[in-house]
Short mmCIF file of C-alpha atoms in Angstrom, two decimals:
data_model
loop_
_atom_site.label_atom_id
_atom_site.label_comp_id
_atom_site.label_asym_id
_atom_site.label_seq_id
_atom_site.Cartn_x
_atom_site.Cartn_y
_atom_site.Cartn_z
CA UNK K 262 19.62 93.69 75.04
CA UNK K 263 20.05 91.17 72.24
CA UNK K 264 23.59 92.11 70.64
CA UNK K 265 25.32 90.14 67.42
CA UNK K 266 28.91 90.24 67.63
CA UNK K 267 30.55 89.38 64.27
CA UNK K 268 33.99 88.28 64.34
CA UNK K 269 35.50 86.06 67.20
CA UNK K 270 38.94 87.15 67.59
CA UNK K 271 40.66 88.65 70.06
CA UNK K 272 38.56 91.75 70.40
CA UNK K 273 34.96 89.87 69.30
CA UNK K 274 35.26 87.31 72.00
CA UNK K 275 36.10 89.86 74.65
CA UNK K 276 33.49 91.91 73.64
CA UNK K 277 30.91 89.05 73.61
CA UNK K 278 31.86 87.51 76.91
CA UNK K 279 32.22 90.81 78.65
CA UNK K 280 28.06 91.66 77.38
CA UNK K 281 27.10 88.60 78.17
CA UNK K 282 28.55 88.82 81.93
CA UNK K 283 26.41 91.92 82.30
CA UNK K 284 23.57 90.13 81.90
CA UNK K 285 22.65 90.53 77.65
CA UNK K 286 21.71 87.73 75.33
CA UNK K 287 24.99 87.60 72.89
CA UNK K 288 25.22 85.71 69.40
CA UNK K 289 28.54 85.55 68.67
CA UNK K 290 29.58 85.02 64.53
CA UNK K 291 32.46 83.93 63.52
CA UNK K 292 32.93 81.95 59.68
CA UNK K 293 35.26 79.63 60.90
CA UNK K 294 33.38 76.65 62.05
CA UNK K 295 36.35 74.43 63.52
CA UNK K 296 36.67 77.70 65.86
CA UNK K 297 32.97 78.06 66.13
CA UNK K 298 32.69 74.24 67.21
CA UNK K 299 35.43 74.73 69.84
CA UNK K 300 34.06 77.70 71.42
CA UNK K 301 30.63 75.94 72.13
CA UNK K 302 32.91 73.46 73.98
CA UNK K 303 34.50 75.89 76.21
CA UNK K 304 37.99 75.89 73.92
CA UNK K 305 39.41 79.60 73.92
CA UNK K 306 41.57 80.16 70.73
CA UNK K 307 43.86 82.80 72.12
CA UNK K 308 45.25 83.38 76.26
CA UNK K 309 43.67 86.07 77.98
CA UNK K 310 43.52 86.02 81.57
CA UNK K 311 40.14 84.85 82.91
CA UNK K 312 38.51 84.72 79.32
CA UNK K 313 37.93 80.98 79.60
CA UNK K 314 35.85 81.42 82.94
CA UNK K 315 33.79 84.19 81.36
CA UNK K 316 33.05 82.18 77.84
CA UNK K 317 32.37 78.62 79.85
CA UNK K 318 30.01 80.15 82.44
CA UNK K 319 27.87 82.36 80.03
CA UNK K 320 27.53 79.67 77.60
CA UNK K 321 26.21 77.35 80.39
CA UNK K 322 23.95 79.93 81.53
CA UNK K 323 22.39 80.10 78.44
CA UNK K 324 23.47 84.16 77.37
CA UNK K 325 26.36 83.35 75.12
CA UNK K 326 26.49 81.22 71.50
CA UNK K 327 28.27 80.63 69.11
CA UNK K 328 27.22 80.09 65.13
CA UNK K 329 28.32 80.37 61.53
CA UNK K 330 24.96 81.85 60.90
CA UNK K 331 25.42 85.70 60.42
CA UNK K 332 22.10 85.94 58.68
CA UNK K 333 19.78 84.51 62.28
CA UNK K 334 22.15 86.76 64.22
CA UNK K 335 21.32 90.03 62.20
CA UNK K 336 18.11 89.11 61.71
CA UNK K 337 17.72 88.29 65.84
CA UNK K 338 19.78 91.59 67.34
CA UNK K 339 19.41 94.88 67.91
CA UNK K 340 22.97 96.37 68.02
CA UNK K 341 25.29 94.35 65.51
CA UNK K 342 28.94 94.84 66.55
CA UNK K 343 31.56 94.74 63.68
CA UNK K 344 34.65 93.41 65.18
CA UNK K 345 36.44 91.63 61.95
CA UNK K 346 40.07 92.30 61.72
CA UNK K 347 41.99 95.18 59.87
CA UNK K 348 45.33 93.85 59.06
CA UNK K 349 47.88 96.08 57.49
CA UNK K 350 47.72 96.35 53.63
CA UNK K 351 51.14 96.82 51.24
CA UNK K 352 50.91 100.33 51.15
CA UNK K 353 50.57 100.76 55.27
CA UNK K 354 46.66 101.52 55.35
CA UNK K 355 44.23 99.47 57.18
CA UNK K 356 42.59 97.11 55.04
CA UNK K 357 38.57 96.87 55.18
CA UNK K 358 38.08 94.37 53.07
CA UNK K 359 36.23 91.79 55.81
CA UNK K 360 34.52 94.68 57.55
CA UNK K 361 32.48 96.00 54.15
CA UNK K 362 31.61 92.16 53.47
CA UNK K 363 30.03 92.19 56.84
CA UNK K 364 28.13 95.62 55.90
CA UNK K 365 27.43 93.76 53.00
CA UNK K 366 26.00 90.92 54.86
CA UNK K 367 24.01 92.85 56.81
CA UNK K 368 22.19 94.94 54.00
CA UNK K 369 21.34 91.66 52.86
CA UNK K 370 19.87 89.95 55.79
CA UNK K 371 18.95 92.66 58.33
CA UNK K 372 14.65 92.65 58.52
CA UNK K 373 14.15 96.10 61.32
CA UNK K 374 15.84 98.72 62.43
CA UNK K 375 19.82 98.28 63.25
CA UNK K 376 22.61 99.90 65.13
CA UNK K 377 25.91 98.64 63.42
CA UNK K 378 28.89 99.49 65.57
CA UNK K 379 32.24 99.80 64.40
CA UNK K 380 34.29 97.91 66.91
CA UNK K 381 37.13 97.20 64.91
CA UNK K 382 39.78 99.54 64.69
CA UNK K 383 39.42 101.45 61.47
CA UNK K 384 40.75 104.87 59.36
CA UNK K 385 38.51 108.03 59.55
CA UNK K 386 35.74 107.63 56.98
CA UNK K 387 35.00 103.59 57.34
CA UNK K 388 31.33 104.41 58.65
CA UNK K 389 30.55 106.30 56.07
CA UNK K 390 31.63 103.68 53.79
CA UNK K 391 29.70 101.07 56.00
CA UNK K 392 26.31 103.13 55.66
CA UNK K 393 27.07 103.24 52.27
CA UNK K 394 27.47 99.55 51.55
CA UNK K 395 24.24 98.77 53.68
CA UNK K 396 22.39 101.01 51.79
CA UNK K 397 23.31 99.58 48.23
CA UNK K 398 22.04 96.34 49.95
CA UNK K 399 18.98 97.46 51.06
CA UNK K 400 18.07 99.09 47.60
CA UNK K 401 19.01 96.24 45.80
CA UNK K 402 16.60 94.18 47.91
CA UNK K 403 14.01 97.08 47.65
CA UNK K 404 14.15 97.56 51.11
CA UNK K 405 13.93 101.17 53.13
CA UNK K 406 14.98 99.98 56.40
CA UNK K 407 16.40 102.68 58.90
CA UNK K 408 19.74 101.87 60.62
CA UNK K 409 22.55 103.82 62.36
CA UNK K 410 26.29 103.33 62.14
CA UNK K 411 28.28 103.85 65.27
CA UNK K 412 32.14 104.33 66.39
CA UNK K 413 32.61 102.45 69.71
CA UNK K 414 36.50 101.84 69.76
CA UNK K 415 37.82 99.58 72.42
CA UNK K 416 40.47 100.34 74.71
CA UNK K 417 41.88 96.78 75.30
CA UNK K 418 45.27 96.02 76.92
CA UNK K 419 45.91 92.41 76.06
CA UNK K 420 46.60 90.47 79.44
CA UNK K 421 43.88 92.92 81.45
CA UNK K 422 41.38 93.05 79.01
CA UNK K 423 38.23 91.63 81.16
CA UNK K 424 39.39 94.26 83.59
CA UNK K 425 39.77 97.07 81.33
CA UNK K 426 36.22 96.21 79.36
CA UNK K 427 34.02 95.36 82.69
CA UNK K 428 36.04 98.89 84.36
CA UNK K 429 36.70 101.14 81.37
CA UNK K 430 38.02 104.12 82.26
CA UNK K 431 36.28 105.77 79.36
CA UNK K 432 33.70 104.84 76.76
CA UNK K 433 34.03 106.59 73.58
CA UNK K 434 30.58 106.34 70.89
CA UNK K 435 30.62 108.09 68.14
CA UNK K 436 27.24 108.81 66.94
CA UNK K 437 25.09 110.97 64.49
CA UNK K 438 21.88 110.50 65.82
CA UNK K 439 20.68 111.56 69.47
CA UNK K 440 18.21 107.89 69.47
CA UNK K 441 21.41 106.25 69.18
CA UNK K 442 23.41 108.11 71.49
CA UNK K 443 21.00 106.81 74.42
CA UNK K 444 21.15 103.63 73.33
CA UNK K 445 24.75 103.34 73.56
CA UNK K 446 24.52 104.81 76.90
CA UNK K 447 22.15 102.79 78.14
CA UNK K 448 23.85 99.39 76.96
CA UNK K 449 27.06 100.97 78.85
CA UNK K 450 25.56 101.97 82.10
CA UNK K 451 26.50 98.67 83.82
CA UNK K 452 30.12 99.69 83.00
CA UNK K 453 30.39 103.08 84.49
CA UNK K 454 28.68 103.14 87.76
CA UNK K 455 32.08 104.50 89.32
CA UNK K 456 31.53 107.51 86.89
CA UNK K 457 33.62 107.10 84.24
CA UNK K 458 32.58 108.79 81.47
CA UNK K 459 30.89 107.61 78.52
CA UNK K 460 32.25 110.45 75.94
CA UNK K 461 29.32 110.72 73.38
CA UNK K 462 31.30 112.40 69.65
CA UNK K 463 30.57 112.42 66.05
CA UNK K 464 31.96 109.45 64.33
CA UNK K 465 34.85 110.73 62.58
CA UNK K 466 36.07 111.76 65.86
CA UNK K 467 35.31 108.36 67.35
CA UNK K 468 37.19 106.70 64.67
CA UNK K 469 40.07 109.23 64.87
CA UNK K 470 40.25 108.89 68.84
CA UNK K 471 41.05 105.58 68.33
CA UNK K 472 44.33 105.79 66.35
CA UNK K 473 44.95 109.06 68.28
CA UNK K 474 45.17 107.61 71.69
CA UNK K 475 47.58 104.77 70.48
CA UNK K 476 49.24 106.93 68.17
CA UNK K 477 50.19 108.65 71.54
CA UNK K 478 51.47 105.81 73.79
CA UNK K 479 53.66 104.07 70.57
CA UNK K 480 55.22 107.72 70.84
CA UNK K 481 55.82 107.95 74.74
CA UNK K 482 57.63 104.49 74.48
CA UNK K 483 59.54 105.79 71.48
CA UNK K 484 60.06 109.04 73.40
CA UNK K 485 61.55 106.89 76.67
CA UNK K 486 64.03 104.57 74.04
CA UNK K 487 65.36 107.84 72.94
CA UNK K 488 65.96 108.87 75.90
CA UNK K 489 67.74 105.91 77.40
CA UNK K 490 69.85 105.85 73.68
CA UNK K 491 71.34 109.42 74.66
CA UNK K 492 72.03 107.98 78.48
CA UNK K 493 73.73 105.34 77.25
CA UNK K 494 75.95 108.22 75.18
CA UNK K 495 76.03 110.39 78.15
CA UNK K 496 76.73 108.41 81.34
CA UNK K 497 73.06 109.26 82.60
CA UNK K 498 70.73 106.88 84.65
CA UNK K 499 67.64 106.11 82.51
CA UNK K 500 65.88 104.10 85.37
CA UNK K 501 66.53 108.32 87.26
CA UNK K 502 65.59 109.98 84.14
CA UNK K 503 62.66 107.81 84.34
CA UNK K 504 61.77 108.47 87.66
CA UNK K 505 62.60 112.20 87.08
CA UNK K 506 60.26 112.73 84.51
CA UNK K 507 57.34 109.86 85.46
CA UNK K 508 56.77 111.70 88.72
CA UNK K 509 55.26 114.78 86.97
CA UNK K 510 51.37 114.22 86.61
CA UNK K 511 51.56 116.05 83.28
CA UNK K 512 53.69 112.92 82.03
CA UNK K 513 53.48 110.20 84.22
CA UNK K 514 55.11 106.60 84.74
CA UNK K 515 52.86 104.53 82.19
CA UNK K 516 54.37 102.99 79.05
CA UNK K 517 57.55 104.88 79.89
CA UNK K 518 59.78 102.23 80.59
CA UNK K 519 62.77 101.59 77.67
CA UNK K 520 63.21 98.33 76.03
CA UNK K 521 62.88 96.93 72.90
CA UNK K 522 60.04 99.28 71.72
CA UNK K 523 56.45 98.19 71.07
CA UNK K 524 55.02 94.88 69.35
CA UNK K 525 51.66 93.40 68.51
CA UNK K 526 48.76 93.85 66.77
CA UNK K 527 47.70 97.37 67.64
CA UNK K 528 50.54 100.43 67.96
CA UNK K 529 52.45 98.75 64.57
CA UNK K 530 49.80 98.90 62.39
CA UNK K 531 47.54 101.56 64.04
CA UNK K 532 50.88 104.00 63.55
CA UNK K 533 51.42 102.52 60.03
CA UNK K 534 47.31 103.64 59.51
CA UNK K 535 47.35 106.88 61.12
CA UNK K 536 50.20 107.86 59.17
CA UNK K 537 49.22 106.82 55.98
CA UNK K 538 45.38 108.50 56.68
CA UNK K 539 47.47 111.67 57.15
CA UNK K 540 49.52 111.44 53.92
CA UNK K 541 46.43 110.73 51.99
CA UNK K 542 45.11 113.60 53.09
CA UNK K 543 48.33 115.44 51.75
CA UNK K 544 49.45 116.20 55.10
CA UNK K 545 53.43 114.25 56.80
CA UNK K 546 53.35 113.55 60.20
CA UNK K 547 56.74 113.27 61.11
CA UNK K 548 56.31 112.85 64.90
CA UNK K 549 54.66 109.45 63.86
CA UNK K 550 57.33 108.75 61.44
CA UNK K 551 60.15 109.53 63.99
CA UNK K 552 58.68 106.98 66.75
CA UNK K 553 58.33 104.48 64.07
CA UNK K 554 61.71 104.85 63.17
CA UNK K 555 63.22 104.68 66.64
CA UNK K 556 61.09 101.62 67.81
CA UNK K 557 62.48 99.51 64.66
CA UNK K 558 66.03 100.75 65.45
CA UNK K 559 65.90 99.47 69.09
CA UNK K 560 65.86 96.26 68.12
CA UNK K 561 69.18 96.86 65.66
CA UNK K 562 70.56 98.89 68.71
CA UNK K 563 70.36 95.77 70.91
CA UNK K 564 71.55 93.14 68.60
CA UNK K 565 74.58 96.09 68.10
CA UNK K 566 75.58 95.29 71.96
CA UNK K 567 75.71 91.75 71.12
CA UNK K 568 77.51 92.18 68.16
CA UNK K 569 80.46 94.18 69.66
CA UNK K 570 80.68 92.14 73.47
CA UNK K 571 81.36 89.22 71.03
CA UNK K 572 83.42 91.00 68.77
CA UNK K 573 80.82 89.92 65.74
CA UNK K 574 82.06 86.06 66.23
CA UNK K 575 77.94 84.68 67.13
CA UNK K 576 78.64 81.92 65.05
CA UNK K 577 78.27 78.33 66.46
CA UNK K 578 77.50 80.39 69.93
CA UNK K 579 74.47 79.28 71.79
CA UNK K 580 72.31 81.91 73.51
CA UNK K 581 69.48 81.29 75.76
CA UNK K 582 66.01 83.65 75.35
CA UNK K 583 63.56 84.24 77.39
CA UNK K 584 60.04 85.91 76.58
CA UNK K 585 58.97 85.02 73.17
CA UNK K 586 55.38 87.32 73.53
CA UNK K 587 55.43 91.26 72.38
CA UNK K 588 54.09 91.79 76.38
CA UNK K 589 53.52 89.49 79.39
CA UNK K 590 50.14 87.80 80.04
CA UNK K 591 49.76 86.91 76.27
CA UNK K 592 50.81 84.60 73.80
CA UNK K 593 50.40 87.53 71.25
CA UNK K 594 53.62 87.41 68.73
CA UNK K 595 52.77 89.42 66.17
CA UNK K 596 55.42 92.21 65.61
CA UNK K 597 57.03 90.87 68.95
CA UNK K 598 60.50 92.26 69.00
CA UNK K 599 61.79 88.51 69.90
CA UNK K 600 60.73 86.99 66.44
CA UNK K 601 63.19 90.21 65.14
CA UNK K 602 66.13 88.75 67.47
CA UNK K 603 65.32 85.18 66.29
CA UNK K 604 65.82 86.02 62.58
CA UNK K 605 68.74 88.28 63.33
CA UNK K 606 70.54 86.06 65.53
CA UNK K 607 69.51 82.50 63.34
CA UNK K 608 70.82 84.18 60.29
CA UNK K 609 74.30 84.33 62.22
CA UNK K 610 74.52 81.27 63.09
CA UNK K 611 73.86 81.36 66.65
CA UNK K 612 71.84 78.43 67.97
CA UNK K 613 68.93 79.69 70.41
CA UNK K 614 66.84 77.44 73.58
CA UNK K 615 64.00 79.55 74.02
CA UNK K 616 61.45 79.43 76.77
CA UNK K 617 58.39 81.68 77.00
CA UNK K 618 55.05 81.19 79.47
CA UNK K 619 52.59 80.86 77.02
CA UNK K 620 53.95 81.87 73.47
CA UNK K 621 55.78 78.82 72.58
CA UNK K 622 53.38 77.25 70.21
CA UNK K 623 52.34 80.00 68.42
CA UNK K 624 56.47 80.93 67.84
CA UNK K 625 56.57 77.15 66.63
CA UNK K 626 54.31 77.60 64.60
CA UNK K 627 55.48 81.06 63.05
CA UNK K 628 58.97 79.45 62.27
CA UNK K 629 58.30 76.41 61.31
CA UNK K 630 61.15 73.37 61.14
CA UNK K 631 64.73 74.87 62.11
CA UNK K 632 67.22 73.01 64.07
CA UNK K 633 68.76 75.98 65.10
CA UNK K 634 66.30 76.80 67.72
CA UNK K 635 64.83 74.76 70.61
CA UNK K 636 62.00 75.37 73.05
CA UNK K 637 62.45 74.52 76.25
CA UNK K 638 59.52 73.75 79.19
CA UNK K 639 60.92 75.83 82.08
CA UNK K 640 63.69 79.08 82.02
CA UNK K 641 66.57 77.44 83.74
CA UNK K 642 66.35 74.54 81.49
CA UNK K 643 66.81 76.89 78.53
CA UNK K 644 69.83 78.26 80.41
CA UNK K 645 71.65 74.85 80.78
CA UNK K 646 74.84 75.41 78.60
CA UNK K 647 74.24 78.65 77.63
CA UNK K 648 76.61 81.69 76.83
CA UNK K 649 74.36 84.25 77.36
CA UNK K 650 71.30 84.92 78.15
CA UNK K 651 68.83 87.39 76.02
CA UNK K 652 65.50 88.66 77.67
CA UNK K 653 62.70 90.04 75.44
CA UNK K 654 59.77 89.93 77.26
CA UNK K 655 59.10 91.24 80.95
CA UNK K 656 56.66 88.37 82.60
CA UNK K 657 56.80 88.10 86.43
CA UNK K 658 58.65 85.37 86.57
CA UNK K 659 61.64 86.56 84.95
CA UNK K 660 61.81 89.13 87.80
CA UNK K 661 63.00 86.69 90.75
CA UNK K 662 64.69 84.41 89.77
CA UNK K 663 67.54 81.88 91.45
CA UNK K 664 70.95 83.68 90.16
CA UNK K 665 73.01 81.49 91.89
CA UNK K 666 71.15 78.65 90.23
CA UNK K 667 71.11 80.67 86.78
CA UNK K 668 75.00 80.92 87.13
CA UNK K 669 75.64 77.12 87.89
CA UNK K 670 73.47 76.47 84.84
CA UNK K 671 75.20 79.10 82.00
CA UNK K 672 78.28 78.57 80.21
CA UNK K 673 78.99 82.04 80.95
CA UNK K 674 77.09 84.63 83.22
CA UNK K 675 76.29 86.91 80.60
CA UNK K 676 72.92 88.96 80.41
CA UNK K 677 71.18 91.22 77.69
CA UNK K 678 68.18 92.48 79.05
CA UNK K 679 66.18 94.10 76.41
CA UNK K 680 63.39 95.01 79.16
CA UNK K 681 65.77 96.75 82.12
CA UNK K 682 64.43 94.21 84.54
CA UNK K 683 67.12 93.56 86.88
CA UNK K 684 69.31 95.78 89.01
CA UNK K 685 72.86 96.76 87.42
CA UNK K 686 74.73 96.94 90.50
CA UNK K 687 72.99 93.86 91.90
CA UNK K 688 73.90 91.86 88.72
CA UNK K 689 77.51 93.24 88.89
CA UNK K 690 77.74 92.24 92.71
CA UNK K 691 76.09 88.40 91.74
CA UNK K 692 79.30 88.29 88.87
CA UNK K 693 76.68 88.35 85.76
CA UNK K 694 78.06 90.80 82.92
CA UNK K 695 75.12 92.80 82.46
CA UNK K 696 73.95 94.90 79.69
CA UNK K 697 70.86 97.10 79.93
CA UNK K 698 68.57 99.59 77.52
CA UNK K 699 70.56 102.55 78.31
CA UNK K 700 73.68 101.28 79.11
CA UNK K 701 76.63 103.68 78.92
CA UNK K 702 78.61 103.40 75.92
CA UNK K 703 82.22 102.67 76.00
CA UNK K 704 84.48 104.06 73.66
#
């Protein structure tokens, strides 16, 4: 199929790679030309495992571009994929303002029959709104063109997104019309030959499934901090608990692992969304409010265990941090629990050496000039001098490291972990003082 996929960010470009190694003709759109003008030269904009490989090799063999020109690419596709961003207005709700100026754009320019798919994550209702738009356009230009709008939310984990796009374990289309229902499922054969499901739903429940599912995970990771905050008051084991609970198939292990709660661009401002779609609607959801609440105070809970070790004297003190990225396998920072520590920690005058695998320019350029933090090209040399060292992001290479070398290197052998990495009784044994999510509370 010919597809249009407007919007090059990190879902867009995904998205038009991953069709375009299945074999369809993709026109990617994106209005910024400086990134438009990379992209034809192979540059990727953002790190995502393998991305590079897919982009490069497609637009060599001629069945991925790149343009400015949303008009040709409407006017050339059949299915039109809207994957602008949402960011997060003032009052919590998603704002739409770039997705109805691409409906917009396509009343104007679209010349035959269109599917328009909603592939950016929006509230209950957007498609609607969409058909709306597109209509106005096509009256204003005269025009009685038939179209369908459809729901197709992505499932992306950022770090195994080719994987989890080329192997979906589900696709979800929410659509109003049965043509368009075998359309989608026929552009999404290729993806499901192992049998996984391609869940056909009216849109509003598309759109809804969406928020729902992350709605759901933010809460299990909420649900596993609270958890280990009531170990740490109890004398339990969370890593036990953990197991103790993960091992039921009703619950399972995934996204139950305590740390310094969720980050990036999706759980934040999808819960933030979902809960202000609800109150709109005159209805609280205070299960959403609750695991919003306890992911912002496990960053506060953390800083707290610094705060009493060192008796609240962190001035002049110089801490070493490693993982700047909300997850590993991205240099993704948005709402990443380290930029909290950062501004925490700077404001008392601690001085910070921070080393991350990929998310060091991006955390540059977030914070701008400021003497009181350095970045440093490997781990241990962010270590050298240090009196502690603060861990906020779990990448593999954290996982093994050289202790004895780590040791020689530190002013002090002193560890936060904020991700429960590393062994307690193995640290103890190695002489590190060791502090963990879940840690027993003295006192």
């Amino acid at each position: 199929m010919k597809l249009a996929i407007i919007g090059a960010g990190y879902v867009g470009l995904v998205t038009a790679a991953c069709f375009a190694e299945m074999g369809n003709e993709v026109i990617c759109v994106d209005a910024d030309a400086a990134k438009v003008k990379a992209l034809r030269k192979g540059r990727i904009p953002i790190y995502e495992p393998g991305l590079d490989d897919y982009v490069k090799r497609n637009c060599q063999e001629k069945r991925l571009f790149f343009t400015t020109e949303l008009a040709s690419a409407v006017q050339e596709s059949l299915v039109i994929f809207v994957a602008v961003g949402t960011p997060q207005d003032q009052d919590g709700s998603a704002d739409l303002s770039m997705v109805l100026q691409v409906a917009k754009d396509i009343g104007r320019h679209m010349n035959g029959y269109k599917v328009i798919v909603e592939k950016s994550t929006v509230p209950v209702g957007t498609a609607a709104q969409v058909r709306q738009v597109i209509s106005k356009e096509l009256k204003a230009r005269g025009e009685n063109l038939e179209f369908d709008v459809v729901s197709n939310p992505e499932f992306l984990k950022e770090g195994t997104a080719l994987d989890d796009f080329m192997k979906p374990d589900r696709i979800v289309a929410g659509c109003d019309d049965v043509r368009v229902a075998e359309l989608m499922k026929e552009l999404y054969a290729p993806f499901v030959r192992t049998n996984h499901p391609i869940i056909i739903m009216d849109v509003v429940s598309a759109e809804l499934t969406k928020y729902a599912a992350n709605a759901f995970l933010a809460t299990k990771i909420s649900f596993i901090n609270e958890m280990a905050n009531i170990c740490a008051r109890t004398g339990a084991d969370i890593a036990m608990v953990r197991q103790g609970i993960g091992s039921d198939p009703r619950i399972g292990n995934l996204f139950l692992f305590p740390g310094l709660g969720y980050g990036g661009s999706c759980f934040p401002k999808d819960m933030q969304a979902l809960i202000h779609t609800a109150q709109s609607r005159g209805y609280t959801p205070r299960l959403l409010a609750a695991a919003e609440a306890v992911n912002l105070d496990q960053r506060a809970i953390f800083i707290d265990t610094i705060l009493k070790y060192y008796k609240d004297e962190l001035k002049g003190r110089v801490f070493a941090l490693w993982g700047l990225s909300f997850k590993p396998q991205t240099d993704d920072i948005r709402e990443a629990p380290a930029l909290t520590l950062i501004s925490r920690l700077l404001e008392m005058g601690v001085r910070l050496k921070a080393y991350d695998p990929q998310a060091i320019p991006a955390t540059r350029q977030y914070l701008g000039e400021n003497r009181a933090i350095s970045f440093t090209a490997t781990g241990y040399e962010a270590l050298e001098g240090a009196e502690a060292l603060l861990i906020a992001t779990e990448w593999t290479k954290f996982r093994e490291p050289d202790f004895d070398r780590m040791k020689s290197l530190m002013k002090t052998p002193v560890i936060f972990d904020g991700r429960n990495i590393y062994n307690p009784a193995k640290m103890a044994k190695l002489g590190f003082t060791y502090f963990h999510i879940g840690q027993k509370v003295e006192g």
